[in-house]
């Protein structure tokens, strides 16, 4: 599968530009001024909690929904006035949206038929009058068979969608999108109807497909793991806005917003309320950080950045409530004196060495790289050269 | 992606034209029912009555013919039929959907077969049987053939099948008997289907002509369609105002019920129509 | 499951099914058996002696001009009603489905005849079609058709009944089609739009029509059965006339069985009717099967 080449694919990648996209449904504002530049050939994922407007944004790109304000450019061409079929994008739907009454072959052939045959040549009965049709259909079927070969659907071409497994339907939907070689693929949670195992497998397959086709992929998901594992870049959305756009590592290592920090990472980041002293110094879990000024902050500590230590002043004390053995790792759930929950992730070896018992008080230190500070507005706060003060 | 103004206007034009045809008989019925007898002849040129004669027409329709009695009979017959239908069909269809017992397959086969047998088929033997028993021209004769509703059994069975088995098992563990389960758990859950079926049943039997025409001869037992037929024959003198008032009276209960409970009616028809 | 539980379940099941079984026996099976038995006798209601006549009734049936005419009229009536009922219902549903604010109004307008008592509305139609007093006749005169008496002209009466039948059934079919239309996933239209379906006919041919296939078959069959059973309007409006041009199957059956009391003969006629209906129902079952197949 990996070796096969689609001849023209390199030339078929378009960049997408969104400027100030706003969408109202009645009084509710679903998209609130979205700007986004998607590079030609990149795998960009829109991720965010359910209802944040991802699908709406994707449907605006596709032309299935009209934006209330703003503009969409695909491959340098403004498409605001174009119907979906002329935007040179293909879409893979969550439900796959296969035509249930058509065979797999007819489903994959559908976009080509609609493009290469006139309405007259597609009408029942009348279509047999067209002298051109048999030749065009033969060409289409050749392409459909080639596509089926690429997607390992050869034996299934005569089946109806209802006779296919979820994974096979997914492939047919991909085939129908790929067969017309669009400049960009739009995918709305395409894996969410698959069982967990197949989902993991299809993740790899989609990533490979992207590499092979070289086309632009815009991928919508609410699953941060999908976003982190497949994408070149991730745009994290919340309440109709893009909070941060960056590579998966950028989002994980330097979250621009407490919402981003909370959304990315599993188990989620530990968030604690802290008070900075008059000099702006925050002492927490063995670290001393210098914030821009005094006041209340939220500090985020990744679970893997917390380490067990011996009782010492300045360390974060928390009572161990529960320990989960994940095999190679352990996940400890503890509670601070203030009652805030804490998750701590460690290797099995670390756990064995520490011998932490349920009910016991743990003394935790944090490593600097996994600690982030957020202001009252939720935005990331740059921590100035921290005063190293191991207590 | 709203479509253009012209296609929309065109659609409205076509629909309005159709709606005029659909509603014309109702409008004409109501207009004539408030028209004095002497104006009926010029009605085509002057549809709005010159004198408001509703009181006399409706009074005549109410008093002269047998319509109040026919409508009361209609209500009695419809409710009687519906009550027995529900009492028999609900437990049976619950058994069909959820209980294993000998004869279940056969019962369901009979239900499916019964679906394609309309009243006109058993009418002849049923008539003979009722005649033999001296029961012709009774409420019982009007209602009895419809006590069996294979259609209702089919509909309820489909509905009960979707009911979660876990809930039933939990109820059994709590000590509920099957009888209680049917009437206290399953029936309330099936209320939408029951409502839909009731609409279907009442509409069918209020309006039915074939069977009442066969078994009823005395005017005390006339159902609404028979009542309007008889009233038409006594009013053959051409008092169309009163006749239309009578038609309006007979049609009113269901039409008003439909206007009030439009959603329930349409759901009932869709559910029962599509099975 | 434990054995006592199983026994209790079987007992309850049998008890619940018993009334239904009894009703089926009394109101369906016994009458059907009696019907078959009657159809091979010369029984007349009130007659003293009964004779077995074998298939004579059936033979007579197919030699009977009245029966043949009623069959012909019934099929003709079905042929008149059916296209309008199916395509009219579909067309109205398509138009109504696209409306938003006015949808409720149109639903009510088109569905009103379904709930209205047909006998009462038939008397209204009789008045509307009255050659001198009715607005329809006046309209036809104004359109230059001259004096037409739709219900008393042998060449027009059946067609007129068919139009009234259509008037009554179209709203019912509209509702069924509307249900079918709302069951079509919006995704499919969107997929078609991206595939390149731009025009209304394209969307209709690629998505709407095939997705409505099972509904259409269902509507066709139920409409056929409904039309096949035309009776009320005949009784109210024409009583089979003029010149037998509106004698339909059920009307003739009614006359033979319950006016002339030729019971054995009517029984044979009923058996033929049942055969038609069973045939149609088998078709219908097939359709429902296919619908399950699609999903
Ligand atoms: N056609 C619509 N009409 C009204 N509200 C809608 C419509 N489509 C989506 N919404 C609302 O817009 C918000 C965003 O929806 P969506 O883009 O589907 O979110 P996501 O895909 O991120 O889960 C939701 O609150 C949803 O209820
Ligand atoms: Mg979504």
Short mmCIF file of N, CA, C and O in Angstrom, two decimals, chain C residues 176-264:
data_model
loop_
_atom_site.label_atom_id
_atom_site.label_comp_id
_atom_site.label_asym_id
_atom_site.label_seq_id
_atom_site.Cartn_x
_atom_site.Cartn_y
_atom_site.Cartn_z
N UNK C 176 -47.01 10.47 4.67
CA UNK C 176 -46.07 9.35 4.62
C UNK C 176 -44.78 9.77 3.93
O UNK C 176 -43.68 9.44 4.36
N UNK C 177 -44.91 10.52 2.84
CA UNK C 177 -43.71 10.97 2.14
C UNK C 177 -42.92 11.97 2.99
O UNK C 177 -41.68 11.97 2.96
N UNK C 178 -43.64 12.81 3.71
CA UNK C 178 -42.92 13.76 4.58
C UNK C 178 -42.08 13.02 5.60
O UNK C 178 -40.93 13.37 5.87
N UNK C 179 -42.67 11.96 6.16
CA UNK C 179 -41.91 11.15 7.12
C UNK C 179 -40.69 10.55 6.43
O UNK C 179 -39.59 10.54 6.98
N UNK C 180 -40.90 10.05 5.22
CA UNK C 180 -39.77 9.49 4.47
C UNK C 180 -38.71 10.53 4.22
O UNK C 180 -37.50 10.27 4.34
N UNK C 181 -39.14 11.74 3.88
CA UNK C 181 -38.18 12.81 3.57
C UNK C 181 -37.37 13.19 4.81
O UNK C 181 -36.16 13.40 4.73
N UNK C 182 -38.05 13.28 5.96
CA UNK C 182 -37.27 13.69 7.14
C UNK C 182 -36.32 12.59 7.58
O UNK C 182 -35.42 12.86 8.36
N UNK C 183 -36.55 11.37 7.10
CA UNK C 183 -35.65 10.29 7.51
C UNK C 183 -34.40 10.24 6.64
O UNK C 183 -33.50 9.46 6.91
N UNK C 184 -34.33 11.06 5.60
CA UNK C 184 -33.12 11.05 4.76
C UNK C 184 -32.03 11.86 5.46
O UNK C 184 -32.24 13.03 5.77
N UNK C 185 -30.88 11.27 5.74
CA UNK C 185 -29.85 12.00 6.46
C UNK C 185 -29.38 13.21 5.64
O UNK C 185 -29.16 13.11 4.44
N UNK C 186 -29.20 14.32 6.33
CA UNK C 186 -28.76 15.54 5.65
C UNK C 186 -27.37 15.33 5.05
O UNK C 186 -27.04 15.88 4.01
N UNK C 187 -26.57 14.51 5.73
CA UNK C 187 -25.23 14.17 5.23
C UNK C 187 -25.23 13.78 3.77
O UNK C 187 -24.30 14.11 3.03
N UNK C 188 -26.25 13.00 3.37
CA UNK C 188 -26.25 12.50 2.00
C UNK C 188 -26.36 13.64 1.01
O UNK C 188 -25.70 13.63 -0.04
N UNK C 189 -27.20 14.62 1.33
CA UNK C 189 -27.31 15.76 0.43
C UNK C 189 -25.99 16.53 0.38
O UNK C 189 -25.58 17.02 -0.66
N UNK C 190 -25.34 16.62 1.53
CA UNK C 190 -24.09 17.36 1.58
C UNK C 190 -23.01 16.62 0.82
O UNK C 190 -22.22 17.23 0.07
N UNK C 191 -22.97 15.29 1.00
CA UNK C 191 -22.00 14.50 0.24
C UNK C 191 -22.26 14.68 -1.25
O UNK C 191 -21.32 14.86 -2.04
N UNK C 192 -23.52 14.67 -1.64
CA UNK C 192 -23.85 14.84 -3.05
C UNK C 192 -23.42 16.22 -3.54
O UNK C 192 -22.90 16.37 -4.65
N UNK C 193 -23.62 17.23 -2.68
CA UNK C 193 -23.22 18.58 -3.09
C UNK C 193 -21.71 18.64 -3.34
O UNK C 193 -21.25 19.26 -4.30
N UNK C 194 -20.93 17.98 -2.49
CA UNK C 194 -19.48 17.98 -2.69
C UNK C 194 -19.09 17.12 -3.88
O UNK C 194 -18.12 17.41 -4.57
N UNK C 195 -19.86 16.05 -4.10
CA UNK C 195 -19.58 15.19 -5.26
C UNK C 195 -19.81 15.93 -6.57
O UNK C 195 -19.30 15.53 -7.61
N UNK C 196 -20.62 16.97 -6.52
CA UNK C 196 -20.84 17.73 -7.74
C UNK C 196 -22.30 17.85 -8.13
O UNK C 196 -22.61 18.28 -9.24
N UNK C 197 -23.21 17.46 -7.26
CA UNK C 197 -24.63 17.64 -7.56
C UNK C 197 -25.00 19.09 -7.28
O UNK C 197 -24.97 19.52 -6.15
N UNK C 198 -25.33 19.81 -8.33
CA UNK C 198 -25.58 21.23 -8.15
C UNK C 198 -27.06 21.56 -8.24
O UNK C 198 -27.58 22.37 -7.52
N UNK C 199 -27.75 20.89 -9.15
CA UNK C 199 -29.12 21.29 -9.44
C UNK C 199 -30.11 20.46 -8.64
O UNK C 199 -29.78 19.40 -8.11
N UNK C 200 -31.33 20.94 -8.57
CA UNK C 200 -32.40 20.22 -7.89
C UNK C 200 -32.59 18.82 -8.45
O UNK C 200 -32.63 17.85 -7.70
N UNK C 201 -32.71 18.70 -9.78
CA UNK C 201 -32.89 17.35 -10.36
C UNK C 201 -31.77 16.39 -9.96
O UNK C 201 -32.03 15.21 -9.71
N UNK C 202 -30.55 16.89 -9.88
CA UNK C 202 -29.43 16.05 -9.48
C UNK C 202 -29.60 15.51 -8.07
O UNK C 202 -29.44 14.33 -7.81
N UNK C 203 -29.93 16.44 -7.17
CA UNK C 203 -30.13 16.01 -5.78
C UNK C 203 -31.28 15.02 -5.70
O UNK C 203 -31.21 14.02 -4.99
N UNK C 204 -32.34 15.30 -6.45
CA UNK C 204 -33.50 14.43 -6.40
C UNK C 204 -33.15 13.03 -6.92
O UNK C 204 -33.48 12.03 -6.29
N UNK C 205 -32.46 12.98 -8.04
CA UNK C 205 -32.17 11.67 -8.65
C UNK C 205 -31.14 10.88 -7.85
O UNK C 205 -31.20 9.67 -7.78
N UNK C 206 -30.16 11.59 -7.28
CA UNK C 206 -29.07 10.89 -6.61
C UNK C 206 -29.44 10.51 -5.18
O UNK C 206 -29.01 9.49 -4.69
N UNK C 207 -30.22 11.35 -4.52
CA UNK C 207 -30.49 11.09 -3.10
C UNK C 207 -31.99 10.87 -2.83
O UNK C 207 -32.40 9.80 -2.39
N UNK C 208 -32.80 11.90 -3.10
CA UNK C 208 -34.19 11.85 -2.65
C UNK C 208 -34.95 10.63 -3.17
O UNK C 208 -35.51 9.85 -2.41
N UNK C 209 -34.98 10.51 -4.49
CA UNK C 209 -35.79 9.46 -5.10
C UNK C 209 -35.35 8.07 -4.67
O UNK C 209 -36.18 7.28 -4.19
N UNK C 210 -34.05 7.74 -4.77
CA UNK C 210 -33.69 6.40 -4.30
C UNK C 210 -33.94 6.20 -2.81
O UNK C 210 -34.37 5.13 -2.41
N UNK C 211 -33.71 7.22 -2.01
CA UNK C 211 -33.92 7.05 -0.57
C UNK C 211 -35.41 6.92 -0.24
O UNK C 211 -35.77 6.36 0.77
N UNK C 212 -36.26 7.47 -1.11
CA UNK C 212 -37.70 7.34 -0.88
C UNK C 212 -38.24 6.06 -1.48
O UNK C 212 -39.43 5.78 -1.37
N UNK C 213 -37.39 5.28 -2.14
CA UNK C 213 -37.85 4.09 -2.84
C UNK C 213 -38.79 3.22 -2.02
O UNK C 213 -39.92 2.95 -2.44
N UNK C 214 -38.37 2.81 -0.83
CA UNK C 214 -39.25 1.96 -0.03
C UNK C 214 -40.57 2.65 0.33
O UNK C 214 -41.63 2.05 0.24
N UNK C 215 -40.49 3.94 0.70
CA UNK C 215 -41.72 4.67 1.01
C UNK C 215 -42.64 4.69 -0.21
O UNK C 215 -43.85 4.50 -0.10
N UNK C 216 -42.05 4.93 -1.37
CA UNK C 216 -42.86 5.02 -2.58
C UNK C 216 -43.58 3.69 -2.85
O UNK C 216 -44.78 3.68 -3.15
N UNK C 217 -42.83 2.59 -2.70
CA UNK C 217 -43.47 1.30 -2.91
C UNK C 217 -44.60 1.11 -1.91
O UNK C 217 -45.68 0.65 -2.26
N UNK C 218 -44.32 1.48 -0.68
CA UNK C 218 -45.33 1.30 0.36
C UNK C 218 -46.58 2.13 0.06
O UNK C 218 -47.70 1.65 0.12
N UNK C 219 -46.35 3.39 -0.30
CA UNK C 219 -47.47 4.27 -0.61
C UNK C 219 -48.25 3.72 -1.80
O UNK C 219 -49.48 3.74 -1.83
N UNK C 220 -47.53 3.22 -2.78
CA UNK C 220 -48.20 2.68 -3.96
C UNK C 220 -49.14 1.54 -3.56
O UNK C 220 -50.29 1.49 -3.99
N UNK C 221 -48.63 0.67 -2.72
CA UNK C 221 -49.46 -0.50 -2.38
C UNK C 221 -50.63 -0.11 -1.49
O UNK C 221 -51.77 -0.51 -1.74
N UNK C 222 -50.36 0.72 -0.45
CA UNK C 222 -51.50 1.10 0.40
C UNK C 222 -52.53 1.89 -0.42
O UNK C 222 -53.73 1.69 -0.23
N UNK C 223 -52.06 2.74 -1.33
CA UNK C 223 -53.02 3.49 -2.13
C UNK C 223 -53.82 2.54 -3.02
O UNK C 223 -55.02 2.75 -3.25
N UNK C 224 -53.16 1.52 -3.53
CA UNK C 224 -53.87 0.55 -4.36
C UNK C 224 -54.96 -0.13 -3.54
O UNK C 224 -56.11 -0.24 -3.98
N UNK C 225 -54.58 -0.55 -2.33
CA UNK C 225 -55.58 -1.24 -1.50
C UNK C 225 -56.74 -0.30 -1.17
O UNK C 225 -57.90 -0.66 -1.28
N UNK C 226 -56.41 0.94 -0.79
CA UNK C 226 -57.46 1.91 -0.47
C UNK C 226 -58.38 2.11 -1.67
O UNK C 226 -59.61 2.09 -1.54
N UNK C 227 -57.78 2.31 -2.84
CA UNK C 227 -58.59 2.56 -4.02
C UNK C 227 -59.42 1.32 -4.36
O UNK C 227 -60.58 1.42 -4.78
N UNK C 228 -58.82 0.18 -4.16
CA UNK C 228 -59.49 -1.09 -4.43
C UNK C 228 -60.76 -1.21 -3.61
O UNK C 228 -61.73 -1.82 -4.03
N UNK C 229 -60.76 -0.62 -2.42
CA UNK C 229 -61.89 -0.77 -1.52
C UNK C 229 -62.88 0.39 -1.63
O UNK C 229 -63.66 0.60 -0.71
N UNK C 230 -62.89 1.09 -2.73
CA UNK C 230 -63.78 2.25 -2.86
C UNK C 230 -65.23 1.81 -2.65
O UNK C 230 -65.68 0.83 -3.23
N UNK C 231 -65.91 2.53 -1.76
CA UNK C 231 -67.29 2.13 -1.43
C UNK C 231 -68.15 3.32 -1.03
O UNK C 231 -69.20 3.55 -1.63
N UNK C 232 -67.68 4.09 -0.05
CA UNK C 232 -68.49 5.16 0.51
C UNK C 232 -69.01 6.12 -0.56
O UNK C 232 -70.19 6.46 -0.59
N UNK C 233 -68.11 6.57 -1.41
CA UNK C 233 -68.54 7.58 -2.39
C UNK C 233 -69.54 6.98 -3.36
O UNK C 233 -70.45 7.67 -3.82
N UNK C 234 -69.38 5.69 -3.67
CA UNK C 234 -70.35 5.06 -4.57
C UNK C 234 -71.73 5.06 -3.93
O UNK C 234 -72.73 5.42 -4.56
N UNK C 235 -71.78 4.68 -2.66
CA UNK C 235 -73.07 4.63 -1.96
C UNK C 235 -73.71 6.01 -1.93
O UNK C 235 -74.89 6.17 -2.22
N UNK C 236 -72.92 7.01 -1.58
CA UNK C 236 -73.50 8.33 -1.39
C UNK C 236 -73.82 9.00 -2.72
O UNK C 236 -74.86 9.64 -2.87
N UNK C 237 -72.96 8.83 -3.71
CA UNK C 237 -73.05 9.69 -4.89
C UNK C 237 -73.71 9.05 -6.10
O UNK C 237 -74.40 9.72 -6.85
N UNK C 238 -73.48 7.77 -6.33
CA UNK C 238 -73.96 7.22 -7.60
C UNK C 238 -74.74 5.91 -7.48
O UNK C 238 -75.43 5.53 -8.41
N UNK C 239 -74.60 5.23 -6.40
CA UNK C 239 -75.22 3.92 -6.25
C UNK C 239 -74.95 3.04 -7.47
O UNK C 239 -75.82 2.36 -7.98
N UNK C 240 -73.76 3.07 -7.93
CA UNK C 240 -73.35 2.22 -9.04
C UNK C 240 -73.67 2.80 -10.41
O UNK C 240 -73.12 2.37 -11.41
N UNK C 241 -74.57 3.77 -10.46
CA UNK C 241 -74.96 4.33 -11.76
C UNK C 241 -74.02 5.40 -12.20
O UNK C 241 -73.00 5.62 -11.55
N UNK C 242 -74.26 6.10 -13.23
CA UNK C 242 -75.31 5.81 -14.22
C UNK C 242 -74.91 4.64 -15.12
O UNK C 242 -73.74 4.54 -15.48
N UNK C 243 -75.88 3.82 -15.42
CA UNK C 243 -75.70 2.67 -16.31
C UNK C 243 -74.60 1.75 -15.81
O UNK C 243 -73.82 1.22 -16.60
N UNK C 244 -74.50 1.57 -14.52
CA UNK C 244 -73.50 0.64 -13.98
C UNK C 244 -72.08 1.12 -14.13
O UNK C 244 -71.14 0.37 -13.89
N UNK C 245 -71.89 2.38 -14.51
CA UNK C 245 -70.52 2.83 -14.79
C UNK C 245 -69.70 3.02 -13.53
O UNK C 245 -68.49 3.18 -13.60
N UNK C 246 -70.34 3.02 -12.36
CA UNK C 246 -69.56 3.13 -11.13
C UNK C 246 -69.79 1.95 -10.20
O UNK C 246 -69.56 2.05 -9.00
N UNK C 247 -70.28 0.86 -10.75
CA UNK C 247 -70.39 -0.35 -9.93
C UNK C 247 -68.98 -0.85 -9.66
O UNK C 247 -68.25 -1.19 -10.57
N UNK C 248 -68.62 -0.86 -8.38
CA UNK C 248 -67.27 -1.34 -8.05
C UNK C 248 -67.39 -2.64 -7.27
O UNK C 248 -68.48 -3.03 -6.85
N UNK C 249 -66.26 -3.28 -7.08
CA UNK C 249 -66.23 -4.60 -6.47
C UNK C 249 -66.98 -4.64 -5.14
O UNK C 249 -67.87 -5.47 -4.94
N UNK C 250 -66.61 -3.73 -4.23
CA UNK C 250 -67.22 -3.79 -2.91
C UNK C 250 -68.69 -3.43 -2.97
O UNK C 250 -69.49 -3.98 -2.21
N UNK C 251 -69.06 -2.55 -3.87
CA UNK C 251 -70.46 -2.17 -3.94
C UNK C 251 -71.29 -3.36 -4.41
O UNK C 251 -72.35 -3.66 -3.85
N UNK C 252 -70.81 -4.04 -5.43
CA UNK C 252 -71.52 -5.22 -5.93
C UNK C 252 -71.55 -6.30 -4.86
O UNK C 252 -72.58 -6.95 -4.64
N UNK C 253 -70.45 -6.46 -4.19
CA UNK C 253 -70.38 -7.45 -3.11
C UNK C 253 -71.42 -7.13 -2.04
O UNK C 253 -72.13 -8.01 -1.55
N UNK C 254 -71.51 -5.85 -1.70
CA UNK C 254 -72.47 -5.43 -0.70
C UNK C 254 -73.91 -5.74 -1.16
O UNK C 254 -74.72 -6.26 -0.40
N UNK C 255 -74.18 -5.42 -2.41
CA UNK C 255 -75.53 -5.68 -2.93
C UNK C 255 -75.85 -7.17 -2.90
O UNK C 255 -76.90 -7.58 -2.40
N UNK C 256 -74.93 -7.96 -3.41
CA UNK C 256 -75.19 -9.40 -3.49
C UNK C 256 -75.34 -10.00 -2.10
O UNK C 256 -76.23 -10.81 -1.86
N UNK C 257 -74.48 -9.64 -1.20
CA UNK C 257 -74.44 -10.27 0.11
C UNK C 257 -75.51 -9.75 1.05
O UNK C 257 -76.07 -10.53 1.82
N UNK C 258 -75.78 -8.44 0.99
CA UNK C 258 -76.60 -7.87 2.06
C UNK C 258 -77.87 -7.20 1.56
O UNK C 258 -78.65 -6.70 2.35
N UNK C 259 -78.06 -7.14 0.26
CA UNK C 259 -79.33 -6.63 -0.25
C UNK C 259 -80.10 -7.76 -0.94
O UNK C 259 -81.28 -7.96 -0.69
N UNK C 260 -79.41 -8.54 -1.80
CA UNK C 260 -80.08 -9.64 -2.50
C UNK C 260 -79.94 -10.93 -1.69
O UNK C 260 -80.58 -11.91 -2.00
N UNK C 261 -79.05 -10.92 -0.71
CA UNK C 261 -78.84 -12.08 0.17
C UNK C 261 -78.47 -13.34 -0.59
O UNK C 261 -78.85 -14.43 -0.20
N UNK C 262 -77.78 -13.20 -1.71
CA UNK C 262 -77.26 -14.40 -2.38
C UNK C 262 -75.94 -14.75 -1.71
O UNK C 262 -74.86 -14.48 -2.24
N UNK C 263 -76.05 -15.33 -0.57
CA UNK C 263 -74.91 -15.47 0.33
C UNK C 263 -73.78 -16.30 -0.27
O UNK C 263 -72.61 -15.91 -0.24
N UNK C 264 -74.12 -17.46 -0.81
CA UNK C 264 -73.08 -18.34 -1.36
C UNK C 264 -72.31 -17.64 -2.47
O UNK C 264 -71.06 -17.66 -2.51
#
